[in-house]
Tab-separated table of C-alpha atoms in Angstrom:
chain	number	residue	atom	x	y	z
A	1	MET	CA	2.061	-4.624	12.961
A	2	ALA	CA	1.094	-7.660	11.114
A	3	LYS	CA	3.829	-9.570	9.362
A	4	THR	CA	4.086	-8.851	5.534
A	5	ILE	CA	4.435	-11.804	3.024
A	6	ASN	CA	7.144	-10.789	1.068
A	7	GLN	CA	6.109	-12.349	-2.273
A	8	ARG	CA	3.488	-12.034	-4.910
A	9	MET	CA	0.556	-13.542	-3.636
A	10	THR	CA	-3.056	-14.296	-5.097
A	11	VAL	CA	-6.267	-16.039	-3.644
A	12	ASN	CA	-8.162	-19.270	-4.192
A	13	LEU	CA	-11.267	-19.023	-2.849
A	14	GLU	CA	-13.818	-22.029	-3.763
A	15	GLY	CA	-17.164	-21.312	-5.253
A	16	ASP	CA	-19.255	-18.233	-5.454
A	17	PHE	CA	-19.026	-15.534	-2.827
A	18	VAL	CA	-20.399	-12.111	-2.242
A	19	VAL	CA	-18.634	-8.754	-1.781
A	20	PHE	CA	-20.816	-6.415	0.509
A	21	LEU	CA	-19.448	-2.558	0.981
A	22	ILE	CA	-20.618	-0.502	3.709
A	23	GLY	CA	-19.875	2.715	4.921
A	24	MET	CA	-21.300	5.678	6.475
A	25	ARG	CA	-20.592	9.781	6.120
A	26	ILE	CA	-21.017	12.259	8.638
A	27	ASN	CA	-22.930	15.253	7.446
A	28	ARG	CA	-23.134	17.239	10.561
A	29	PHE	CA	-20.229	16.632	12.641
A	30	TRP	CA	-21.585	18.519	15.378
A	31	LYS	CA	-24.584	16.124	15.947
A	32	PHE	CA	-22.251	13.626	17.484
A	33	HIS	CA	-25.409	12.197	19.372
A	34	LYS	CA	-27.041	11.262	15.947
A	35	TRP	CA	-23.752	9.781	14.167
A	36	LEU	CA	-22.097	8.124	17.124
A	37	PRO	CA	-24.433	5.175	17.808
A	38	VAL	CA	-24.291	4.551	13.876
A	39	ALA	CA	-20.504	4.566	14.088
A	40	ARG	CA	-20.560	2.134	17.358
A	41	ALA	CA	-23.119	-0.324	15.781
A	42	MET	CA	-20.985	-1.947	13.039
A	43	PRO	CA	-18.190	-3.191	15.431
A	44	LYS	CA	-20.627	-4.933	17.443
A	45	MET	CA	-22.352	-6.594	14.171
A	46	LEU	CA	-18.926	-7.591	12.767
A	47	LYS	CA	-17.736	-9.109	16.433
A	48	GLU	CA	-21.187	-11.133	16.152
A	49	LEU	CA	-20.764	-12.219	12.716
A	50	SER	CA	-17.165	-13.393	13.292
A	51	GLN	CA	-18.244	-15.521	16.021
A	52	LYS	CA	-20.887	-17.211	13.933
A	53	PRO	CA	-19.545	-18.296	10.753
A	54	GLU	CA	-22.652	-20.573	10.195
A	55	ARG	CA	-24.477	-17.375	9.303
A	56	GLY	CA	-22.313	-17.259	6.027
A	57	PHE	CA	-19.940	-14.429	7.022
A	58	LEU	CA	-16.346	-14.841	5.607
A	59	GLY	CA	-14.583	-11.767	6.988
A	60	PHE	CA	-14.071	-8.280	6.650
A	61	GLN	CA	-11.398	-5.441	6.050
A	62	PHE	CA	-11.750	-2.131	7.539
A	63	ASN	CA	-10.681	0.790	5.774
A	64	GLY	CA	-10.838	3.685	8.051
A	65	GLY	CA	-10.583	7.482	7.818
A	66	ILE	CA	-13.040	10.231	7.422
A	67	LEU	CA	-15.270	8.357	5.405
A	68	PRO	CA	-14.861	4.648	6.649
A	69	VAL	CA	-15.966	1.692	4.345
A	70	ILE	CA	-15.854	-2.079	5.427
A	71	VAL	CA	-15.521	-4.563	2.898
A	72	GLN	CA	-17.357	-7.704	3.814
A	73	TYR	CA	-16.955	-11.259	2.183
A	74	TRP	CA	-20.059	-13.511	2.583
A	75	LYS	CA	-20.737	-17.068	1.213
A	76	SER	CA	-23.978	-16.012	-0.407
A	77	PHE	CA	-26.530	-13.033	-0.749
A	78	GLU	CA	-29.217	-15.132	0.789
A	79	GLN	CA	-27.108	-15.326	4.108
A	80	LEU	CA	-26.242	-11.955	3.997
A	81	GLU	CA	-29.784	-10.746	3.547
A	82	ALA	CA	-30.850	-13.299	6.220
A	83	TYR	CA	-28.610	-11.656	8.513
A	84	ALA	CA	-29.829	-7.965	7.611
A	85	LYS	CA	-33.381	-9.164	8.055
A	86	GLY	CA	-33.134	-11.130	10.980
A	87	ARG	CA	-34.484	-9.839	14.293
A	88	THR	CA	-32.135	-11.750	16.358
A	89	GLY	CA	-28.889	-10.030	15.887
A	90	TYR	CA	-27.430	-6.586	16.259
A	91	HIS	CA	-28.492	-5.263	12.712
A	92	TYR	CA	-32.195	-5.112	13.460
A	93	PRO	CA	-32.162	-2.724	16.360
A	94	ALA	CA	-29.219	-0.607	14.692
A	95	TRP	CA	-31.260	-0.408	11.537
A	96	LYS	CA	-34.672	0.305	13.622
A	97	GLU	CA	-32.835	3.265	15.424
A	98	PHE	CA	-31.408	4.717	12.314
A	99	ASN	CA	-34.624	4.734	10.810
A	100	THR	CA	-36.699	6.162	13.906
A	101	LYS	CA	-33.817	8.928	14.898
A	102	ILE	CA	-32.235	9.728	11.610
A	103	LYS	CA	-34.175	8.475	8.728
A	104	SER	CA	-33.683	11.050	6.099
A	105	ASN	CA	-32.981	14.272	8.229
A	106	GLY	CA	-29.410	14.721	6.504
A	107	ASP	CA	-27.343	14.253	9.645
A	108	VAL	CA	-25.458	11.055	8.664
A	109	GLY	CA	-25.457	9.198	5.611
A	110	ILE	CA	-25.279	5.469	5.151
A	111	TRP	CA	-24.416	3.576	2.090
A	112	HIS	CA	-23.792	-0.071	0.950
A	113	GLU	CA	-23.284	-1.680	-2.415
A	114	THR	CA	-23.319	-5.531	-2.834
A	115	TYR	CA	-21.697	-7.590	-5.733
A	116	LYS	CA	-22.216	-11.295	-6.422
A	117	VAL	CA	-18.956	-12.925	-7.444
A	118	ARG	CA	-19.048	-16.271	-9.496
A	119	ALA	CA	-16.440	-18.769	-8.919
A	120	GLY	CA	-13.406	-18.015	-10.761
A	121	GLU	CA	-14.368	-14.583	-11.890
A	122	TYR	CA	-12.316	-12.610	-9.649
A	123	GLU	CA	-8.503	-11.623	-9.563
A	124	CYS	CA	-6.186	-10.153	-7.024
A	125	ILE	CA	-2.685	-9.525	-6.096
A	126	TYR	CA	-0.786	-8.843	-2.861
A	127	ASN	CA	2.936	-8.131	-2.479
A	128	ASN	CA	4.944	-7.154	0.533
A	129	MET	CA	1.297	-7.050	2.246
A	130	PRO	CA	0.027	-8.738	5.477
A	131	ARG	CA	-3.127	-10.930	4.750
A	132	TYR	CA	-5.813	-8.457	3.454
A	133	GLY	CA	-8.866	-8.156	1.908
A	134	LEU	CA	-9.944	-11.106	0.097
A	135	GLY	CA	-6.719	-12.580	1.373
A	136	LYS	CA	-8.014	-12.852	4.762
A	137	VAL	CA	-10.950	-15.273	3.897
A	138	GLY	CA	-9.576	-17.260	1.103
A	139	ASP	CA	-6.341	-19.235	0.699
A	140	LEU	CA	-3.069	-17.368	-0.252
A	141	VAL	CA	-1.015	-19.197	-3.006
A	142	PRO	CA	1.890	-17.865	-4.539
A	143	ALA	CA	1.199	-15.839	-7.876
A	144	VAL	CA	3.516	-17.797	-10.154
A	145	GLY	CA	2.917	-20.002	-13.333
A	146	SER	CA	-0.295	-19.896	-14.368
A	147	ARG	CA	-1.240	-17.159	-11.602
A	148	GLU	CA	1.589	-14.737	-12.610
A	149	TYR	CA	-0.430	-12.313	-14.527
A	150	SER	CA	-3.839	-10.693	-14.049
A	151	ALA	CA	-5.299	-11.788	-17.387
A	152	GLN	CA	-4.267	-15.545	-16.268
A	153	ARG	CA	-5.806	-15.270	-12.752
A	154	ILE	CA	-9.248	-13.704	-14.080
A	155	SER	CA	-9.453	-16.799	-16.690
A	156	LEU	CA	-8.757	-19.513	-14.081
A	157	LYS	CA	-11.698	-21.568	-13.018
A	158	SER	CA	-12.302	-22.630	-9.348
A	159	THR	CA	-11.951	-26.232	-10.190
A	160	GLY	CA	-9.079	-26.777	-7.921
A	161	SER	CA	-6.546	-25.720	-10.799
A	162	ARG	CA	-7.028	-21.970	-9.450
């Protein structure tokens, strides 16, 4: 188990970034031959991206369960889109296979949401937690002084005073 940081922490992340949420939903559990390839595709992509930071991938947080959700952090939307449209990585063949074998037949659902976050327009707190979420990709700093309350954290600008 990851070591917890037993104090209130927040994150300093320089510049704009993108939060990308992606998940799947198994609609027909007995059709494992349809949803299993979808479930197996994402770990390959995450490993590929983690090994090539020049693509703009900052990191991810996996939230498992019956409806798994992966939160990804990117430097820019353009870099996220370049990976999604690129033909050299794992994404393109997985996307093509999904659209060939499943498309809109209802067996397994996929979804994603993308959010652009401007510098300084985010707020977070972690207490008695290991590095988690945005805390995995940004610099963890104690949530004290001008970072003690959420209203203070959200109003700080990413000019080094964050």
